[in-house]
Amino acid sequence: MTDQPHVRGAGAHAVPGAHGGDGGRDYSAVVEEALARLDLDTKARLLSGQDMWSLPAVPAIGLRSLVMSDGPVGVRGRHWTAEDPSVALPSPTALAATWDPELARRAGQLLAQEARRKGVHVLLAPTVNLHRSPLGGRHFECYAEDPLLTGVIGAGYVRGVQEGGVAATVKHFVGNDAETERLTVDNRIAPRPLRELYLAPFEYIVRHARPWGVMTAYNQVNGVTMTEHRDLVAGVLRGEWGFDGCNVSDWTAARHTVRALRGGLDVAMPGPRTVFGAPLAAAVRAGEVDEAEVDAAVRRVLLLAARTGCLDGVPPAVDPDDVPRGIDGRAVARELARRATVLLRNESVPTGPDGADGPDRPLLPLAVSGLRRVAVIGAAARDARVLGGGSATVFPARIVSPLEGLRAALPEDVEVVFATGADPRTRIPHAREGFDLRARYLTAEGRLLAETPQFDGRVQALGSFPDGVTRQDLHAVELTGTFTTGTTGTHTLAVAGAGRLRLTVGGTVLFDGEGPAGQGNDPFEAFMQPAEHRLTAELTAGQQLPVTLRFVPDGLGPEEGLDALNFALGHAEPRLDGDAEIEEAVRAAAGADVAVVVVATTEEVESEGFDRADLRLPGRQDELVARVAAANPRTVVVVNAGSPVELPWRERVPAVLLSWFPGQEAGAALADVLLGTHEPGGRLPTTWPARLADAPVTTVTPANGTLPYTEGLFIGYRAWQRAGTAPAYPFGHGLGYTDWEYEALETAPGSVRVRIRNTGGRAGREVVQIYLAPAGGAPGAPERPDRWLAGSAVVEAGPGERAEAEIPLPDRAFEVWSEADGGWRRIPGGYTVEAARSSTDIRLAAQLTSG
């Protein structure tokens, strides 16, 4: 029995079965032959990175260097620069909002195509930790609060990547669910929630998609750091689930040679100096570990090399002629963004701008024929936040902002006016609009080592410098080019970087001094967010000015192979004061037929390396929305955030869209949805609180290094149901542009069948959600949630048409983890099967009995 839904009807599509193996190939003989030709030192060296992103080659056995790269929204490659742009897909939470493993698979295939183009063999993605608390700072990089949805989407993504001949690395195994003290925190998780929640997505993906890699996390679980956790890695991951791939550490997470090897770690990253390599060879010679233990890890590295085509004498797991090719990255990014967009609210308003054109109808999609002027408001409408940042950062060739997308999509006779309204950023944005920049890498004598184009005013390197640049020769980097001013007035510039900075604009030196010290408790956060120094310049519109920021860094990273460089030039146009900006936006909204307000989080409040302090939109954005809504009753609010934020004005506006971090095609996809070219297809993968105070789980800060998961099984919608508190929007919620009638629900052994009908006037897509609820508490039965997700299917139908979905009910849906038995225990008795549009919107129910 497959655990994937079978769907049929108008526009229904079937989700393919599990894939991700070795194409019927047996690599054991070639791996053993290669292993037998390696001496101890070479074997130990193979388990240690040679630099930030790769393992060493061994030409004597036909082994090429395995190259790794961060994901999950794009493939950056070995260089942290814009020299080789990357497709930038929407955030993983957005991917989960599609509830569509086939779309996740296509995203994976695209990223494999990108990886092959960049010479990458191992993609460090997907991230399948859970949304335990809405305060988790890196939740945008994870999928959902539910383990099954996380597993299904993650498995689709892994299949797609590996069908392209590239290894997927499922991370962060396990319990890396918050950022505070993430390098050392000891997460105390009881056996049932550990098995039923936090391990469950990893188990699903291992069993159904056979990933070639797993990454172990920084944190401890129940007193043991994950890179040394033999019980969970050797016992559960490999022993129980049959994982045969390579286990790589998170970067710098491996801390002890012997304990890491015996804990099941295969590769310590990054190099060149790790706990493996020379220290491991020395440990073998000292009798602290057996060489056979080293051999076991090397076999797994060689198997990874064989699968990805890096080992001579054997074909890769996927024939190069069979990998998906010719995938249009922009098209996939745009489709994914609109399919992920969640329509949270869509109330009726008068049909025409003046209310005289007929009966009321939902504000969205916008009736273009009645539009004369559209007000687009918000700093994020012009400068879209398309990525969550941190290690997931990539550099797309272009970004379509909401403002650009709407201007391109609307007819020429519709005027589009823009107002900033309220800029939430506390840092000056990186110079981009009006700037044409490149980075020049120089020796102390001024000799040019390399020159690279720049996407914006941030110059970064992490792991390696551009080709031709060595740390021995590099003395300074000049960010140089031209700036064509768009506005007359006081422009704000900012410089940031740990070193000597000299900024020259139009031949005038505006700053010459040391950059401020870095900030943040997490080393990665401090590197990514160096403190900035601000200055102003009076400039006239239409000038083309030469601009150069020269940077002489204090250091270039800890050692060869760990090269690091980060400095930035920021720029902000002349601005009104805060009150005046809001007044300008209110006037623009009052004079428009419709107002589109884009609100967003910023890198200062939501990114890798720290957790969130609250769920409020930063700055004065809530005030902005309230004022605009009062001025124009036809107001649409677009929420550009990776995880939940409070929306105190949500009942005062007719339409609210959630775009997540929507990737490079943000504005094009938003225009598709607003204008009705396509339907918003998203459903919430995480519960949306009305207030942080209502959220059931808000503890993300350890006490004395320990973070107990005292809530047990009750996170996400499970916890909301237990508390009896209504969120702003429940798990699974999302509206569309048509209506659906749920006509029938039938149960059969191991599955359910749901029939629905599109009762609206246009084609649409529906996410059928199946929940399982125990009928009653039998004597001695363990505590369980009120209901839990047991399956789902995505179906499509035209107006008046029907669609059916046959959705498996896996055995695991009826089981709990028994600590006493050390295994899974089926709980017999009566259950209610519910067909639903969300965890609180149950449309049909049927009874069944589990034996």
Tab-separated table of C-alpha atoms in Angstrom, residues 475-840:
chain	number	residue	atom	x	y	z
A	475	HIS	CA	44.919	43.105	1.078
A	476	ALA	CA	41.848	45.163	0.186
A	477	VAL	CA	38.527	44.967	-1.638
A	478	GLU	CA	36.996	47.898	-3.439
A	479	LEU	CA	33.267	48.039	-4.063
A	480	THR	CA	33.152	50.455	-6.966
A	481	GLY	CA	30.895	51.689	-9.732
A	482	THR	CA	28.312	54.387	-10.282
A	483	PHE	CA	25.243	55.701	-8.534
A	484	THR	CA	22.519	57.413	-10.540
A	485	THR	CA	20.419	59.425	-8.130
A	486	GLY	CA	16.661	59.248	-8.414
A	487	THR	CA	15.675	61.901	-5.878
A	488	THR	CA	16.912	65.289	-4.754
A	489	GLY	CA	17.541	65.676	-1.052
A	490	THR	CA	19.363	64.160	1.896
A	491	HIS	CA	20.473	60.638	1.059
A	492	THR	CA	21.553	58.310	3.873
A	493	LEU	CA	24.571	56.073	3.309
A	494	ALA	CA	25.943	53.414	5.614
A	495	VAL	CA	29.183	51.444	5.754
A	496	ALA	CA	29.692	48.237	7.725
A	497	GLY	CA	32.573	45.809	8.145
A	498	ALA	CA	35.257	44.763	10.602
A	499	GLY	CA	38.226	46.694	9.215
A	500	ARG	CA	39.277	49.969	7.628
A	501	LEU	CA	36.574	51.579	5.474
A	502	ARG	CA	36.936	54.518	3.085
A	503	LEU	CA	33.867	55.754	1.193
A	504	THR	CA	34.198	58.165	-1.728
A	505	VAL	CA	31.138	59.504	-3.580
A	506	GLY	CA	31.467	61.903	-6.484
A	507	GLY	CA	35.130	62.495	-5.676
A	508	THR	CA	34.441	63.455	-2.044
A	509	VAL	CA	35.594	61.279	0.855
A	510	LEU	CA	32.576	60.858	3.111
A	511	PHE	CA	34.069	58.365	5.572
A	512	ASP	CA	37.557	57.131	6.378
A	513	GLY	CA	37.944	55.080	9.534
A	514	GLU	CA	37.478	51.771	11.331
A	515	GLY	CA	34.185	49.965	10.988
A	516	PRO	CA	32.163	49.500	14.183
A	517	ALA	CA	32.458	46.235	16.096
A	518	GLY	CA	30.127	43.376	15.180
A	519	GLN	CA	26.956	42.580	17.091
A	520	GLY	CA	25.021	39.515	18.192
A	521	ASN	CA	25.729	36.616	20.537
A	522	ASP	CA	25.778	33.936	17.828
A	523	PRO	CA	29.087	33.998	15.858
A	524	PHE	CA	27.248	33.506	12.579
A	525	GLU	CA	24.832	36.326	13.411
A	526	ALA	CA	27.749	38.633	14.293
A	527	PHE	CA	29.442	37.828	10.965
A	528	MET	CA	26.279	38.330	8.929
A	529	GLN	CA	25.240	41.569	10.626
A	530	PRO	CA	28.280	43.812	11.198
A	531	ALA	CA	27.447	47.088	12.882
A	532	GLU	CA	26.932	50.030	10.532
A	533	HIS	CA	28.120	53.635	10.505
A	534	ARG	CA	25.699	56.117	8.934
A	535	LEU	CA	26.348	59.378	7.115
A	536	THR	CA	24.376	61.716	4.871
A	537	ALA	CA	24.927	63.445	1.543
A	538	GLU	CA	22.961	66.154	-0.227
A	539	LEU	CA	22.422	64.929	-3.798
A	540	THR	CA	20.460	66.057	-6.830
A	541	ALA	CA	18.240	63.809	-8.923
A	542	GLY	CA	19.688	62.631	-12.237
A	543	GLN	CA	23.355	62.746	-11.236
A	544	GLN	CA	25.611	59.834	-12.158
A	545	LEU	CA	28.261	59.749	-9.472
A	546	PRO	CA	31.326	57.529	-9.158
A	547	VAL	CA	31.248	55.657	-5.864
A	548	THR	CA	33.929	53.522	-4.182
A	549	LEU	CA	33.984	51.825	-0.798
A	550	ARG	CA	37.472	50.537	-0.010
A	551	PHE	CA	37.717	47.881	2.688
A	552	VAL	CA	40.886	46.619	4.353
A	553	PRO	CA	39.706	43.758	6.577
A	554	ASP	CA	41.017	43.101	10.063
A	555	GLY	CA	41.135	39.395	9.229
A	556	LEU	CA	40.209	36.913	6.519
A	557	GLY	CA	38.805	34.071	8.561
A	558	PRO	CA	40.398	31.677	11.023
A	559	GLU	CA	42.614	29.777	8.561
A	560	GLU	CA	43.187	28.651	4.972
A	561	GLY	CA	40.033	27.015	3.666
A	562	LEU	CA	37.829	28.994	6.032
A	563	ASP	CA	38.090	32.290	4.203
A	564	ALA	CA	35.584	34.883	5.382
A	565	LEU	CA	34.874	38.429	4.315
A	566	ASN	CA	31.844	40.653	4.838
A	567	PHE	CA	31.363	44.368	4.353
A	568	ALA	CA	28.591	46.499	2.937
A	569	LEU	CA	27.493	49.803	1.508
A	570	GLY	CA	23.957	50.824	2.369
A	571	HIS	CA	21.762	53.490	0.855
A	572	ALA	CA	18.376	55.013	1.614
A	573	GLU	CA	16.574	57.637	-0.463
A	574	PRO	CA	15.586	60.942	1.144
A	575	ARG	CA	12.709	60.325	3.538
A	576	LEU	CA	10.005	62.242	5.265
A	577	ASP	CA	9.710	61.855	9.002
A	578	GLY	CA	7.611	58.955	10.264
A	579	ASP	CA	4.377	60.904	10.720
A	580	ALA	CA	4.663	62.545	7.320
A	581	GLU	CA	5.321	59.201	5.596
A	582	ILE	CA	2.142	57.734	7.042
A	583	GLU	CA	0.168	60.835	6.070
A	584	GLU	CA	1.513	60.561	2.524
A	585	ALA	CA	0.376	56.941	2.373
A	586	VAL	CA	-3.076	57.820	3.710
A	587	ARG	CA	-3.501	60.481	1.025
A	588	ALA	CA	-2.408	58.029	-1.665
A	589	ALA	CA	-4.874	55.422	-0.400
A	590	ALA	CA	-7.755	57.890	-0.131
A	591	GLY	CA	-7.307	58.889	-3.766
A	592	ALA	CA	-7.141	55.337	-5.107
A	593	ASP	CA	-9.742	52.770	-6.141
A	594	VAL	CA	-7.890	50.134	-4.150
A	595	ALA	CA	-4.940	50.195	-1.750
A	596	VAL	CA	-2.412	47.354	-1.593
A	597	VAL	CA	-0.314	47.525	1.579
A	598	VAL	CA	2.723	45.249	1.864
A	599	VAL	CA	3.959	44.700	5.426
A	600	ALA	CA	7.003	42.645	6.334
A	601	THR	CA	9.406	41.416	8.946
A	602	THR	CA	13.081	42.374	8.629
A	603	GLU	CA	16.410	40.615	9.024
A	604	GLU	CA	16.715	42.328	12.392
A	605	VAL	CA	13.707	40.442	13.809
A	606	GLU	CA	13.505	37.214	11.766
A	607	SER	CA	16.583	35.377	10.534
A	608	GLU	CA	19.081	32.668	11.397
A	609	GLY	CA	21.092	32.892	14.618
A	610	PHE	CA	18.487	34.284	17.017
A	611	ASP	CA	14.893	33.740	18.073
A	612	ARG	CA	12.157	36.311	17.926
A	613	ALA	CA	11.324	38.417	20.959
A	614	ASP	CA	7.697	38.932	19.940
A	615	LEU	CA	5.313	38.489	17.011
A	616	ARG	CA	4.699	42.161	16.274
A	617	LEU	CA	5.382	43.629	12.875
A	618	PRO	CA	8.391	45.900	13.319
A	619	GLY	CA	8.146	49.664	13.199
A	620	ARG	CA	4.845	51.465	12.663
A	621	GLN	CA	3.376	49.058	10.133
A	622	ASP	CA	0.322	48.200	12.237
A	623	GLU	CA	-0.472	51.888	12.528
A	624	LEU	CA	0.032	52.269	8.787
A	625	VAL	CA	-2.460	49.523	7.959
A	626	ALA	CA	-5.064	50.889	10.355
A	627	ARG	CA	-4.777	54.400	8.927
A	628	VAL	CA	-4.885	53.234	5.291
A	629	ALA	CA	-7.888	50.982	5.956
A	630	ALA	CA	-9.725	53.902	7.519
A	631	ALA	CA	-9.015	55.990	4.411
A	632	ASN	CA	-9.953	53.315	1.867
A	633	PRO	CA	-12.392	50.470	2.603
A	634	ARG	CA	-11.002	48.570	-0.409
A	635	THR	CA	-7.654	47.723	1.184
A	636	VAL	CA	-5.656	44.543	0.592
A	637	VAL	CA	-2.841	43.731	3.022
A	638	VAL	CA	-0.009	41.460	1.864
A	639	VAL	CA	2.009	39.943	4.721
A	640	ASN	CA	5.634	39.319	3.707
A	641	ALA	CA	6.904	37.183	6.605
A	642	GLY	CA	8.370	33.729	7.061
A	643	SER	CA	6.398	32.800	10.166
A	644	PRO	CA	3.449	34.121	12.202
A	645	VAL	CA	3.024	37.782	13.073
A	646	GLU	CA	0.229	39.486	14.973
A	647	LEU	CA	-2.364	41.159	12.748
A	648	PRO	CA	-4.346	43.388	15.137
A	649	TRP	CA	-6.111	45.127	12.212
A	650	ARG	CA	-7.165	41.973	10.384
A	651	GLU	CA	-10.915	42.479	10.955
A	652	ARG	CA	-10.732	46.065	9.656
A	653	VAL	CA	-9.540	45.197	6.150
A	654	PRO	CA	-11.499	43.136	3.636
A	655	ALA	CA	-8.588	41.089	2.267
A	656	VAL	CA	-5.375	39.673	3.734
A	657	LEU	CA	-2.840	37.668	1.738
A	658	LEU	CA	0.153	35.846	3.188
A	659	SER	CA	3.044	35.702	0.717
A	660	TRP	CA	5.725	34.313	3.073
A	661	PHE	CA	9.252	35.023	1.755
A	662	PRO	CA	8.150	34.656	-1.850
A	663	GLY	CA	11.403	34.292	-3.802
A	664	GLN	CA	12.672	36.191	-6.811
A	665	GLU	CA	9.343	36.285	-8.689
A	666	ALA	CA	7.517	37.807	-5.722
A	667	GLY	CA	5.823	40.672	-7.544
A	668	ALA	CA	4.876	38.702	-10.636
A	669	ALA	CA	3.229	35.995	-8.525
A	670	LEU	CA	1.447	38.573	-6.374
A	671	ALA	CA	0.033	40.257	-9.466
A	672	ASP	CA	-1.177	36.860	-10.739
A	673	VAL	CA	-3.105	36.349	-7.513
A	674	LEU	CA	-4.422	39.889	-6.999
A	675	LEU	CA	-5.706	40.180	-10.543
A	676	GLY	CA	-7.159	36.675	-10.648
A	677	THR	CA	-4.979	35.228	-13.399
A	678	HIS	CA	-4.322	32.454	-10.900
A	679	GLU	CA	-5.914	31.437	-7.640
A	680	PRO	CA	-4.008	31.691	-4.372
A	681	GLY	CA	-3.416	28.040	-3.577
A	682	GLY	CA	-1.860	28.056	-0.116
A	683	ARG	CA	-3.076	26.583	3.167
A	684	LEU	CA	-1.431	27.376	6.481
A	685	PRO	CA	1.238	24.845	7.516
A	686	THR	CA	1.366	26.431	10.957
A	687	THR	CA	-1.217	27.941	13.298
A	688	TRP	CA	-1.434	31.740	13.241
A	689	PRO	CA	-1.975	33.232	16.737
A	690	ALA	CA	-3.973	36.400	17.297
A	691	ARG	CA	-1.540	37.343	20.076
A	692	LEU	CA	1.706	35.873	21.336
A	693	ALA	CA	0.075	35.638	24.763
A	694	ASP	CA	-2.350	33.062	23.350
A	695	ALA	CA	0.336	30.798	21.851
A	696	PRO	CA	0.628	27.535	23.805
A	697	VAL	CA	4.423	27.174	23.471
A	698	THR	CA	6.579	30.281	23.879
A	699	THR	CA	9.653	29.032	25.747
A	700	VAL	CA	12.689	29.018	23.471
A	701	THR	CA	15.330	30.338	25.876
A	702	PRO	CA	17.253	27.703	27.839
A	703	ALA	CA	17.798	27.956	31.578
A	704	ASN	CA	21.308	26.962	32.625
A	705	GLY	CA	21.865	25.482	29.174
A	706	THR	CA	18.782	23.243	29.245
A	707	LEU	CA	15.456	23.624	27.449
A	708	PRO	CA	12.799	21.130	28.619
A	709	TYR	CA	10.038	20.430	26.110
A	710	THR	CA	7.473	20.385	28.916
A	711	GLU	CA	4.542	20.626	26.496
A	712	GLY	CA	5.174	17.042	25.404
A	713	LEU	CA	2.992	16.095	22.432
A	714	PHE	CA	1.104	19.358	22.425
A	715	ILE	CA	2.554	21.784	19.917
A	716	GLY	CA	0.816	23.574	17.075
A	717	TYR	CA	-2.845	22.812	16.456
A	718	ARG	CA	-2.698	19.937	18.949
A	719	ALA	CA	-1.913	22.426	21.698
A	720	TRP	CA	-4.482	24.994	20.559
A	721	GLN	CA	-7.217	22.344	20.646
A	722	ARG	CA	-6.165	21.228	24.098
A	723	ALA	CA	-6.166	24.799	25.401
A	724	GLY	CA	-9.555	25.550	23.857
A	725	THR	CA	-8.280	28.880	22.565
A	726	ALA	CA	-9.138	30.084	19.087
A	727	PRO	CA	-6.184	31.341	17.004
A	728	ALA	CA	-6.462	34.081	14.427
A	729	TYR	CA	-6.229	31.454	11.685
A	730	PRO	CA	-6.042	27.681	12.238
A	731	PHE	CA	-3.655	25.125	10.787
A	732	GLY	CA	-4.737	24.239	7.249
A	733	HIS	CA	-6.724	27.441	6.707
A	734	GLY	CA	-6.742	29.125	3.315
A	735	LEU	CA	-9.403	30.540	1.007
A	736	GLY	CA	-9.639	30.491	-2.774
A	737	TYR	CA	-11.602	32.091	-5.566
A	738	THR	CA	-14.250	29.406	-5.850
A	739	ASP	CA	-16.478	27.365	-3.518
A	740	TRP	CA	-16.454	23.652	-2.732
A	741	GLU	CA	-19.088	21.256	-1.526
A	742	TYR	CA	-17.857	18.136	0.265
A	743	GLU	CA	-20.315	15.510	-0.971
A	744	ALA	CA	-19.139	12.128	0.297
A	745	LEU	CA	-16.641	10.452	2.616
A	746	GLU	CA	-16.211	6.687	2.449
A	747	THR	CA	-13.888	4.553	4.516
A	748	ALA	CA	-12.185	1.345	3.422
A	749	PRO	CA	-9.479	-0.773	4.993
A	750	GLY	CA	-6.387	1.426	5.036
A	751	SER	CA	-7.834	4.420	3.185
A	752	VAL	CA	-10.624	6.934	2.806
A	753	ARG	CA	-12.274	8.320	-0.307
A	754	VAL	CA	-13.540	11.885	-0.503
A	755	ARG	CA	-15.690	13.357	-3.267
A	756	ILE	CA	-16.021	17.115	-3.617
A	757	ARG	CA	-17.679	19.424	-6.159
A	758	ASN	CA	-16.661	22.852	-7.353
A	759	THR	CA	-19.808	24.926	-6.848
A	760	GLY	CA	-18.233	28.231	-7.876
A	761	GLY	CA	-17.917	30.005	-11.165
A	762	ARG	CA	-14.263	29.333	-11.974
A	763	ALA	CA	-11.745	26.500	-11.891
A	764	GLY	CA	-10.015	25.960	-8.601
A	765	ARG	CA	-7.728	23.839	-6.507
A	766	GLU	CA	-8.633	22.388	-3.121
A	767	VAL	CA	-6.527	20.791	-0.395
A	768	VAL	CA	-8.548	17.962	1.143
A	769	GLN	CA	-7.315	17.351	4.681
A	770	ILE	CA	-7.998	14.161	6.619
A	771	TYR	CA	-7.897	14.200	10.406
A	772	LEU	CA	-8.235	11.292	12.794
A	773	ALA	CA	-9.913	11.765	16.183
A	774	PRO	CA	-10.169	9.062	18.852
A	775	ALA	CA	-13.827	8.444	19.682
A	776	GLY	CA	-13.222	8.252	23.422
A	777	GLY	CA	-10.690	7.528	26.076
A	778	ALA	CA	-10.540	3.786	26.599
A	779	PRO	CA	-9.410	2.594	30.052
A	780	GLY	CA	-5.614	2.672	30.190
A	781	ALA	CA	-5.282	4.416	26.817
A	782	PRO	CA	-2.414	6.919	26.612
A	783	GLU	CA	-3.146	10.629	26.378
A	784	ARG	CA	-3.583	11.762	22.793
A	785	PRO	CA	-4.507	15.000	21.009
A	786	ASP	CA	-8.129	15.715	20.095
A	787	ARG	CA	-7.274	15.091	16.444
A	788	TRP	CA	-4.219	14.835	14.208
A	789	LEU	CA	-3.495	15.060	10.520
A	790	ALA	CA	-3.576	11.609	8.893
A	791	GLY	CA	-3.334	12.525	5.214
A	792	SER	CA	-4.158	15.052	2.521
A	793	ALA	CA	-4.575	15.451	-1.216
A	794	VAL	CA	-4.561	18.317	-3.699
A	795	VAL	CA	-7.379	18.174	-6.277
A	796	GLU	CA	-8.522	20.434	-9.106
A	797	ALA	CA	-11.872	20.851	-10.821
A	798	GLY	CA	-13.622	23.246	-13.170
A	799	PRO	CA	-16.935	24.973	-12.396
A	800	GLY	CA	-19.583	22.391	-11.549
A	801	GLU	CA	-17.137	19.503	-11.849
A	802	ARG	CA	-16.346	16.860	-9.258
A	803	ALA	CA	-13.056	15.438	-8.067
A	804	GLU	CA	-12.277	12.438	-5.910
A	805	ALA	CA	-9.301	11.715	-3.701
A	806	GLU	CA	-8.429	8.337	-2.248
A	807	ILE	CA	-6.170	9.026	0.705
A	808	PRO	CA	-4.343	6.284	2.608
A	809	LEU	CA	-4.676	5.992	6.348
A	810	PRO	CA	-1.235	4.727	7.349
A	811	ASP	CA	-0.840	2.357	10.286
A	812	ARG	CA	1.221	4.978	12.092
A	813	ALA	CA	-1.859	7.216	12.349
A	814	PHE	CA	-3.307	4.722	14.858
A	815	GLU	CA	-0.103	4.144	16.814
A	816	VAL	CA	1.731	5.709	19.735
A	817	TRP	CA	5.276	5.182	20.902
A	818	SER	CA	5.410	2.859	23.918
A	819	GLU	CA	8.404	3.554	26.099
A	820	ALA	CA	7.678	0.366	28.060
A	821	ASP	CA	7.684	-1.777	24.915
A	822	GLY	CA	10.405	0.163	23.131
A	823	GLY	CA	8.264	0.216	20.014
A	824	TRP	CA	5.090	1.362	18.320
A	825	ARG	CA	1.771	0.280	19.819
A	826	ARG	CA	-1.520	0.316	17.915
A	827	ILE	CA	-4.387	1.767	19.940
A	828	PRO	CA	-7.601	-0.159	19.163
A	829	GLY	CA	-11.077	1.300	19.364
A	830	GLY	CA	-13.326	3.762	17.620
A	831	TYR	CA	-12.122	6.725	15.598
A	832	THR	CA	-13.780	9.558	13.732
A	833	VAL	CA	-12.340	10.225	10.295
A	834	GLU	CA	-12.823	13.863	9.330
A	835	ALA	CA	-12.594	15.440	5.879
A	836	ALA	CA	-11.761	19.070	6.425
A	837	ARG	CA	-10.664	22.394	4.955
A	838	SER	CA	-8.616	23.137	8.094
A	839	SER	CA	-8.064	21.677	11.533
A	840	THR	CA	-11.211	23.501	12.716
